[in-house]
Short mmCIF file of C-alpha atoms and ligand atoms in Angstrom, two decimals:
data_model
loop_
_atom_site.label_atom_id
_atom_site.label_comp_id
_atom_site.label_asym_id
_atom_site.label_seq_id
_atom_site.Cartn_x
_atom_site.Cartn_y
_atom_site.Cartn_z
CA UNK H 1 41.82 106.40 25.37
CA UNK H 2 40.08 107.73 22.36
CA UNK H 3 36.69 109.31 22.99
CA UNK H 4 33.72 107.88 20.86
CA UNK H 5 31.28 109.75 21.94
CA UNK H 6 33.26 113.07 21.28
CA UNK H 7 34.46 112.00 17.75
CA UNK H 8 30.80 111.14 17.19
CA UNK H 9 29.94 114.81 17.90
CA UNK H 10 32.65 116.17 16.30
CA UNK H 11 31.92 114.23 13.01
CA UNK H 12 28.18 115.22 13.14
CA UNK H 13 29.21 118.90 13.75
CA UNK H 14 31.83 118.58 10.99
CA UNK H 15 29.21 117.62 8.53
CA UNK H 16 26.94 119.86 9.61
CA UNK H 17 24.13 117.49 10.63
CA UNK H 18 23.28 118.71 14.19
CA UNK H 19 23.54 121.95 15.72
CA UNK H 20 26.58 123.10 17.59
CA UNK H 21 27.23 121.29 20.57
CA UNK H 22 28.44 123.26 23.16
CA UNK H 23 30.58 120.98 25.55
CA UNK H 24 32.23 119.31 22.57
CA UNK H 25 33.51 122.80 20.79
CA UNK H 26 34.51 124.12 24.60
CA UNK H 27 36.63 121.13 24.58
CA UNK H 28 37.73 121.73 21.18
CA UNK H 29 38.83 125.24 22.26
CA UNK H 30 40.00 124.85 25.35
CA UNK H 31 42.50 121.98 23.52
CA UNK H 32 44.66 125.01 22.36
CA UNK H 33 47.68 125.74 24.54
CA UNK H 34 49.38 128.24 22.42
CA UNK H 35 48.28 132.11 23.16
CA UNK H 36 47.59 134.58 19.82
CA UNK H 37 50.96 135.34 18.48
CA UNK H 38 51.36 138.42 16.77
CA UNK H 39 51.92 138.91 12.48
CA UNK H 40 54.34 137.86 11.03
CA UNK H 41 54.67 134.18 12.07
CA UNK H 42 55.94 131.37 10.26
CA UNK H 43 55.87 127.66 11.46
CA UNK H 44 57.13 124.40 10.16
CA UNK H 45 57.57 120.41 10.91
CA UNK H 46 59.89 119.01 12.52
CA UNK H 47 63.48 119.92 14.01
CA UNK H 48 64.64 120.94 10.44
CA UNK H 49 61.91 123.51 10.42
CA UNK H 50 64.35 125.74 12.75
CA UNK H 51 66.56 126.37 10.09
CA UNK H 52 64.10 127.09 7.70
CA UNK H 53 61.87 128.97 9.47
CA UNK H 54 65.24 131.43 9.90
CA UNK H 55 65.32 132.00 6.09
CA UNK H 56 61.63 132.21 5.73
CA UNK H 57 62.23 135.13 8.69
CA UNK H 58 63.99 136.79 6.43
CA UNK H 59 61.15 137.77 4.07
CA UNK H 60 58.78 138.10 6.62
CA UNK H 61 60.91 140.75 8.79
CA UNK H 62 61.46 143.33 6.40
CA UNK H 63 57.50 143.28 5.27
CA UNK H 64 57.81 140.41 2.41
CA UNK H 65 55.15 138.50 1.27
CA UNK H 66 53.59 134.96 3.18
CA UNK H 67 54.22 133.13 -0.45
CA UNK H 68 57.85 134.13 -1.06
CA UNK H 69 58.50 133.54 2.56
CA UNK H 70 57.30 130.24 2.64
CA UNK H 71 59.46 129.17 -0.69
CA UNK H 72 62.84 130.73 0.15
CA UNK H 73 61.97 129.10 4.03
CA UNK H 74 61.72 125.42 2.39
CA UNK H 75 64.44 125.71 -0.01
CA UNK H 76 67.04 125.39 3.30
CA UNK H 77 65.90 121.58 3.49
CA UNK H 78 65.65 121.27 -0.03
CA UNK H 79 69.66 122.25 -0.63
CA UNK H 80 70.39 120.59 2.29
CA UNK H 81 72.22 117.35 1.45
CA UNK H 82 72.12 115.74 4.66
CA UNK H 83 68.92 116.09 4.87
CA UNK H 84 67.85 112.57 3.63
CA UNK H 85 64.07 113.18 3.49
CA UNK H 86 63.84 116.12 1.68
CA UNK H 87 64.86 117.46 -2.03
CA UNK H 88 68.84 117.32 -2.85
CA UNK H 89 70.09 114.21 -1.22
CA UNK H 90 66.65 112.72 -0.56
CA UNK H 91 66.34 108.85 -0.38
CA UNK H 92 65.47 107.11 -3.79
CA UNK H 93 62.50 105.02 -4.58
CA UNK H 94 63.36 101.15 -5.01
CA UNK H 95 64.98 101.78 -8.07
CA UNK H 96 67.13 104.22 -6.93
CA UNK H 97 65.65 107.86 -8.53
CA UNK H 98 65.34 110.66 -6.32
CA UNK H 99 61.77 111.44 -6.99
CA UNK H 100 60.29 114.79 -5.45
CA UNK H 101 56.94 115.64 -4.50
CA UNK H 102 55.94 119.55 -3.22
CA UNK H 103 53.42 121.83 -3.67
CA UNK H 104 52.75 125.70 -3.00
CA UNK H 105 49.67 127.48 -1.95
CA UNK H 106 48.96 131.64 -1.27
CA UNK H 107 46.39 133.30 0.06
CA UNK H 108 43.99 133.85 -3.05
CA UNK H 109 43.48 130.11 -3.05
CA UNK H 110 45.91 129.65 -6.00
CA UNK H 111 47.57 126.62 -6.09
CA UNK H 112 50.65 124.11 -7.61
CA UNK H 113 52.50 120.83 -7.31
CA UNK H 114 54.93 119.04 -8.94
CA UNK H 115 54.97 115.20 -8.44
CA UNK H 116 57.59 112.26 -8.86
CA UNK H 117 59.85 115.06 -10.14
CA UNK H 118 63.25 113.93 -10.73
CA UNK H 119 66.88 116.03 -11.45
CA UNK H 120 65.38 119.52 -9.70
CA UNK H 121 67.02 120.49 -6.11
CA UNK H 122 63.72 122.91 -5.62
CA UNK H 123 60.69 121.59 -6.65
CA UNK H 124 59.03 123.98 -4.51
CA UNK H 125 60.04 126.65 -7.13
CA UNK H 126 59.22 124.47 -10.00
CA UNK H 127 55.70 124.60 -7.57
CA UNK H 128 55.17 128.13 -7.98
CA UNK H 129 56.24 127.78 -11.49
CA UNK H 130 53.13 125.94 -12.21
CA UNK H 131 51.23 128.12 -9.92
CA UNK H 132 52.48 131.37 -11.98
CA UNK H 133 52.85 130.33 -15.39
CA UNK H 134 50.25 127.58 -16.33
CA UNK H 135 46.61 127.04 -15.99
CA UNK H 136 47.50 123.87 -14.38
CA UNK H 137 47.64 122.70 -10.92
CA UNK H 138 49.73 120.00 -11.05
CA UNK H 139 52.59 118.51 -13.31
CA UNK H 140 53.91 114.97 -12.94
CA UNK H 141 57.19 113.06 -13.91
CA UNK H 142 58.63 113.87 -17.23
CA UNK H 143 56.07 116.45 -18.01
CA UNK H 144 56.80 117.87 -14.83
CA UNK H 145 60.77 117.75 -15.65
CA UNK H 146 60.39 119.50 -19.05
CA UNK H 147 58.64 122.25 -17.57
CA UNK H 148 61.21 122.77 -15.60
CA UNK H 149 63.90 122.51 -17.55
CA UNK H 150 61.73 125.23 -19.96
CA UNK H 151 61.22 127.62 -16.99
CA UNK H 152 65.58 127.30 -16.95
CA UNK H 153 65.90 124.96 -13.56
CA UNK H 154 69.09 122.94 -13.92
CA UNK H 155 69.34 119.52 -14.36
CA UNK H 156 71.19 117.64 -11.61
CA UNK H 157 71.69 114.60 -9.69
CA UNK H 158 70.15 114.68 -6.84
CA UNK H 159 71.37 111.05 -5.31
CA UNK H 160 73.89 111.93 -3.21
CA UNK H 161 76.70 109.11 -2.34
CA UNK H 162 75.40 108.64 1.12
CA UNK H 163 71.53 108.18 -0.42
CA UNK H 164 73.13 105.76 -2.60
CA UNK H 165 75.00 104.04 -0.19
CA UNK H 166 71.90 103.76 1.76
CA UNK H 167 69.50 102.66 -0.92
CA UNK H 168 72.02 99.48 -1.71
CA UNK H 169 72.39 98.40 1.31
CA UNK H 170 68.21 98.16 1.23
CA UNK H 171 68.56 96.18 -1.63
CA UNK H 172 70.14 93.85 0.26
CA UNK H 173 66.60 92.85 2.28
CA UNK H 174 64.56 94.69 0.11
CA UNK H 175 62.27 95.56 2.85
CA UNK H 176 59.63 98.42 3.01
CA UNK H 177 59.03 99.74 6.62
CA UNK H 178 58.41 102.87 6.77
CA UNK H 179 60.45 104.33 10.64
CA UNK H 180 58.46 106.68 13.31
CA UNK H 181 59.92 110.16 13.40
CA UNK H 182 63.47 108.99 11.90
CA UNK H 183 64.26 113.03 11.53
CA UNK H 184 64.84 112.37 15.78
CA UNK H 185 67.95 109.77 15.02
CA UNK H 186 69.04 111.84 12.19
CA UNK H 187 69.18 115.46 13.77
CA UNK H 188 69.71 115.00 17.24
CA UNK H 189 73.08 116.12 17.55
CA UNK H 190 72.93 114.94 20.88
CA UNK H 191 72.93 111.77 20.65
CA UNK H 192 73.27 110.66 16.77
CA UNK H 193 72.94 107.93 15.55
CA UNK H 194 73.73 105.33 12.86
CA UNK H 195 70.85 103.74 11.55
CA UNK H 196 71.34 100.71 8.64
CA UNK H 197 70.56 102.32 5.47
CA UNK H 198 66.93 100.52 5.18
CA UNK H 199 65.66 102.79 8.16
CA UNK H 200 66.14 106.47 6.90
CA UNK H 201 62.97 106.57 5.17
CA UNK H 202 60.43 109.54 5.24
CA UNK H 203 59.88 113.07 6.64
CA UNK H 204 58.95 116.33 4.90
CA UNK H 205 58.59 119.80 5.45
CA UNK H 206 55.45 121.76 5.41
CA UNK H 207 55.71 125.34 6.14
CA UNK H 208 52.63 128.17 6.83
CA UNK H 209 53.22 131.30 7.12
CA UNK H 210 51.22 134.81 7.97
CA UNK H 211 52.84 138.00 7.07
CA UNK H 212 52.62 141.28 7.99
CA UNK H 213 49.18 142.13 6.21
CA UNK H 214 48.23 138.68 7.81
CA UNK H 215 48.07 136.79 4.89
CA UNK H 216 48.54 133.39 5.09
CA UNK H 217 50.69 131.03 1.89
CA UNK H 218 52.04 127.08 2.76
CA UNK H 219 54.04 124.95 1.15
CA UNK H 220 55.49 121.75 1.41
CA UNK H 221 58.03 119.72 0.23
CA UNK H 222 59.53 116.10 0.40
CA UNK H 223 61.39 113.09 -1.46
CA UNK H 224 58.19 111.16 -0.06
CA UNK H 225 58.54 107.59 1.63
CA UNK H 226 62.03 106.07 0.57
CA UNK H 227 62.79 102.90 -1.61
CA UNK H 228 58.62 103.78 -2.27
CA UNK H 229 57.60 101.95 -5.74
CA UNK H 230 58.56 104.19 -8.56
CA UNK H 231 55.58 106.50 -9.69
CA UNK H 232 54.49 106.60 -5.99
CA UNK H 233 52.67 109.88 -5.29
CA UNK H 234 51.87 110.69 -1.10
CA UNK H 235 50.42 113.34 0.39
CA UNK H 236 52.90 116.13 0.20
CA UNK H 237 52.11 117.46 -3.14
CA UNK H 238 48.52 117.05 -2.91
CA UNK H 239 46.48 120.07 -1.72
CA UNK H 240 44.15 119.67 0.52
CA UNK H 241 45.75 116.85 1.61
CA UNK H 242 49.82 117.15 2.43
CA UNK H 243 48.84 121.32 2.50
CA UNK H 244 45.58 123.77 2.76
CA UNK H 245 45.59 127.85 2.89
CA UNK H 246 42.42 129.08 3.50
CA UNK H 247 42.95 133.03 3.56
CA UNK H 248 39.57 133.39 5.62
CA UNK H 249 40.47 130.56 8.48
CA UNK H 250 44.07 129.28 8.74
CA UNK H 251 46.59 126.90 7.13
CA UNK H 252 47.51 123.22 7.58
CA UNK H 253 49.74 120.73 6.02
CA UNK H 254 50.63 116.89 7.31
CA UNK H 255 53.68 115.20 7.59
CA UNK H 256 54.11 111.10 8.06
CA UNK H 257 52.67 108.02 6.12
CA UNK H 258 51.03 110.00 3.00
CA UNK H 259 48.63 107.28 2.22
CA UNK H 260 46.56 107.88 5.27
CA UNK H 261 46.74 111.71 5.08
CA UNK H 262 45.30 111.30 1.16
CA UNK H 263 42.46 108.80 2.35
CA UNK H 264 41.50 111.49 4.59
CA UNK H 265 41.81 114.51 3.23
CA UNK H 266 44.00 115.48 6.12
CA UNK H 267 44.89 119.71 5.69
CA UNK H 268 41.27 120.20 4.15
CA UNK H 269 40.04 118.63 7.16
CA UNK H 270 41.97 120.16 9.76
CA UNK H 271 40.98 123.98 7.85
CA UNK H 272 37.32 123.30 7.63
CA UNK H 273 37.44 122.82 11.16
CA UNK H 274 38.89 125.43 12.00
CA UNK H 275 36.47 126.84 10.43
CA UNK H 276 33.67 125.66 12.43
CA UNK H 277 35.82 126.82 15.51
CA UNK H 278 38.32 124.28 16.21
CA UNK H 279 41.68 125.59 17.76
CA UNK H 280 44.66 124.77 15.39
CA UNK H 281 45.64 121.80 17.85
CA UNK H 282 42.34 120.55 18.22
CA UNK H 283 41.64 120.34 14.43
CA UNK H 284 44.75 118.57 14.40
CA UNK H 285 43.64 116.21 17.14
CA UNK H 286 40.18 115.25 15.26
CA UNK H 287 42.10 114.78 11.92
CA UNK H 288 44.18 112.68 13.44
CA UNK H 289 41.58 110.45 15.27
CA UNK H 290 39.80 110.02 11.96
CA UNK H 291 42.99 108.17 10.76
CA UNK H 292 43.35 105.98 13.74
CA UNK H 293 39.24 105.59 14.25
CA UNK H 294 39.21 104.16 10.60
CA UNK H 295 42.45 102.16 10.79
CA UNK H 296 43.12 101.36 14.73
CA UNK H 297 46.05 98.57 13.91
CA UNK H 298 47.73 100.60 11.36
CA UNK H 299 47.93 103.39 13.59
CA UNK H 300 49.43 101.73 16.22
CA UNK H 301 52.72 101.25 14.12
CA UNK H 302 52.93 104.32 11.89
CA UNK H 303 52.74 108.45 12.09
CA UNK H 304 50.94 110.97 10.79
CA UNK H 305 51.60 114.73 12.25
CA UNK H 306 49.28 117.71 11.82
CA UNK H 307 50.60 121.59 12.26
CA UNK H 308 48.08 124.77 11.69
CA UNK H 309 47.53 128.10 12.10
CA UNK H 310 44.81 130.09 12.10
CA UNK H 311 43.97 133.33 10.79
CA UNK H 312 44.53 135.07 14.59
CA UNK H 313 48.15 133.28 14.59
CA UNK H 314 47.59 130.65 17.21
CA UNK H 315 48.90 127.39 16.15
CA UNK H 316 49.01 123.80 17.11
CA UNK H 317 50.04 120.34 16.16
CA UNK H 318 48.70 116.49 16.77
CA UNK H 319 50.31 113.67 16.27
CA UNK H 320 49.35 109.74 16.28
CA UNK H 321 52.74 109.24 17.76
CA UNK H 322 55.07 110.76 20.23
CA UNK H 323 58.15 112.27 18.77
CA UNK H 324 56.64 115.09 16.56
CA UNK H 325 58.25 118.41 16.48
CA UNK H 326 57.49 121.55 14.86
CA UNK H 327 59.33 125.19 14.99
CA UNK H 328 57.79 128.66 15.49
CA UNK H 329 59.67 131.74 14.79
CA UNK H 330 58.08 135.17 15.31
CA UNK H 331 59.69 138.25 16.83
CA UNK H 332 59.43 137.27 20.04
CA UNK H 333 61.41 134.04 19.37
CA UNK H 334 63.06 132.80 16.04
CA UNK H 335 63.91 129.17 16.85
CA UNK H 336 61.43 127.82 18.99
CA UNK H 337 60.90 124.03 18.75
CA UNK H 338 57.74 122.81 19.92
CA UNK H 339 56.99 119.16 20.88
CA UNK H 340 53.71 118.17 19.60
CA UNK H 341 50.93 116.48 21.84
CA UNK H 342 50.31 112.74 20.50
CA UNK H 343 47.74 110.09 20.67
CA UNK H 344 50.32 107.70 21.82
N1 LIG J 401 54.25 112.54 3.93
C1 LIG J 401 55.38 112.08 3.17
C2 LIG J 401 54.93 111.07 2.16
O1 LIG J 401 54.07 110.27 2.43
C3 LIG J 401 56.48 111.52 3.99
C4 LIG J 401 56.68 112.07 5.38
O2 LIG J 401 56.31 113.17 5.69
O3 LIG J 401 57.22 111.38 6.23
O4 LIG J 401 55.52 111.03 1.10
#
């Protein structure tokens, strides 16, 4: 059942109105199951994650920097075209374009996104682009597209026949309902299954990672909700709310329905209180209760995931509903997949 009195405490510590309460911040602490993992360390959402987190390895092994691990780690998902949810074969919006949503962040607190970016396979690179090259943070649609296409990313189509196939047979109901943790049906070797094309509709990848001079760089990446309106923007590209690096604390970044990650500043969130103490996986906990405190109904029916790390290496992830995964690879283990703790 969720705890008022403990969100109550937790929101007046958060805000700094009252003075640390002790039994509420041992809780908070004590909510952390995962021991101090050494440098380098790079996690990620969601079964996927695995095979990214292998590339992002890469870097980080031979003594490569947090930021370029983090990109060449998410561009495995991106490239991947049966990876419906994310970059190159992502689901369309309603009218069919593959719009992409990502954004980059390193451990100087520089920062850039690219949003409702169509014809790039790697808007994370397009990302750092903005990042490197501009004054800007962020760059949308066709402005977004013409930077690109300037900074000599290839134009492509990203709808994949599959994608396509799926996206008309929406259009035959037309309907918009977002599916909990569809990456489960659509990566479980296991047991696979076939899902009508209406139900293969969101997932992303967010990525944090702490090299070897423990500095930490995130990024994330996603083709957002699918059959979305066109123009739709989530949380994925936005920092501080689909991704926050905080060199002095930790990282976080969200995966899930965008919308109520945005409304709550979800990553910022889950940093600052780290900041104030919080273990990754109870920051993740309290970000995630503010969703469902504010909308209880909603939450019953949709998901939001947290994953964090903080500047020691200990990470953690919440989730409003069961089913959330997240990989860890260090040198102790490169393809660890981690259920997350849930609400429900
Ligand atoms: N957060 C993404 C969005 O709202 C989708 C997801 O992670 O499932 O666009």
């Amino acid at each position: 059942m969720f705890n008022r009195r403990k969100f109550l405490k937790a929101s007046a510590l958060s805000a700094g109105l009252i003075a640390i309460d002790k039994s509420s911040m041992a809780d908070a602490l004590q909510a952390s199951t995962k021991k101090a993992a050494s440098f380098p360390i790079v996690i990620s959402t969601w079964d996927f994650g695995i095979a990214a987190n292998a590339d992002a390895w890469k870097v980080l092994s031979k003594g490569g920097k947090a930021l370029d691990a983090v990109e060449q780690g998410v561009w495995v998902p991106e490239a991947d075209e049966n990876n419906q949810s994310v970059g190159y074969g992502g689901l369309p919006d309603r009218d069919g374009k593959v719009t992409l949503d990502a954004c980059i962040m390193d451990e100087n607190g520089n920062c850039g996104a690219v949003l409702a970016l169509e014809h790039i396979k790697h808007p994370i690179s397009v990302a750092r682009k903005v990042m490197e090259k501009t004054p800007h943070v962020m760059l949308a649609g066709d402005g977004a597209l013409q930077f690109a296409l300037e900074q000599g990313f290839k134009k492509e189509n990203l709808l994949t026949p599959s994608s396509e196939a799926a996206w008309k047979e929406w259009l035959k109901t037309a309907k918009y309902e977002p599916v909990i943790n569809i990456e489960n049906k659509l990566y479980d070797k296991a047991a696979p299954q076939k899902l009508p094309g209406n139900q293969y509709n969101h997932d992303t990848i967010g990525m944090l990672a702490i090299d070897a001079k423990g500095n930490i760089s995130g990024a994330c990446t996603t083709s957002g909700m699918a059959y979305k309106l066109h123009g739709r923007i989530g949380d994925s590209p936005i920092i501080g709310a689909g991704l926050y690096v905080d060199n002095e604390v930790g990282g976080a970044t969200s995966t899930g329905v965008g919308e109520e990650v945005v409304r709550n500043v979800g990553s910022f969130l889950v940093v600052e209180l780290m900041r104030q103490g919080y273990a990754p996986e109870a920051a993740c906990k309290e970000a995630v209760m503010r969703i469902i405190k504010k909308k209880p109904e909603t939450a019953k029916n949709i998901q939001v995931g947290f994953l964090a790390i903080n500047k020691k290496g200990e990470y953690g992830a919440y989730a409003i509903q069961q089913g959330f995964s997240y990989a860890v690879c260090n040198a102790e283990k490169q393809d660890l997949l981690i259920k997350g703790k849930s609400y429900y």
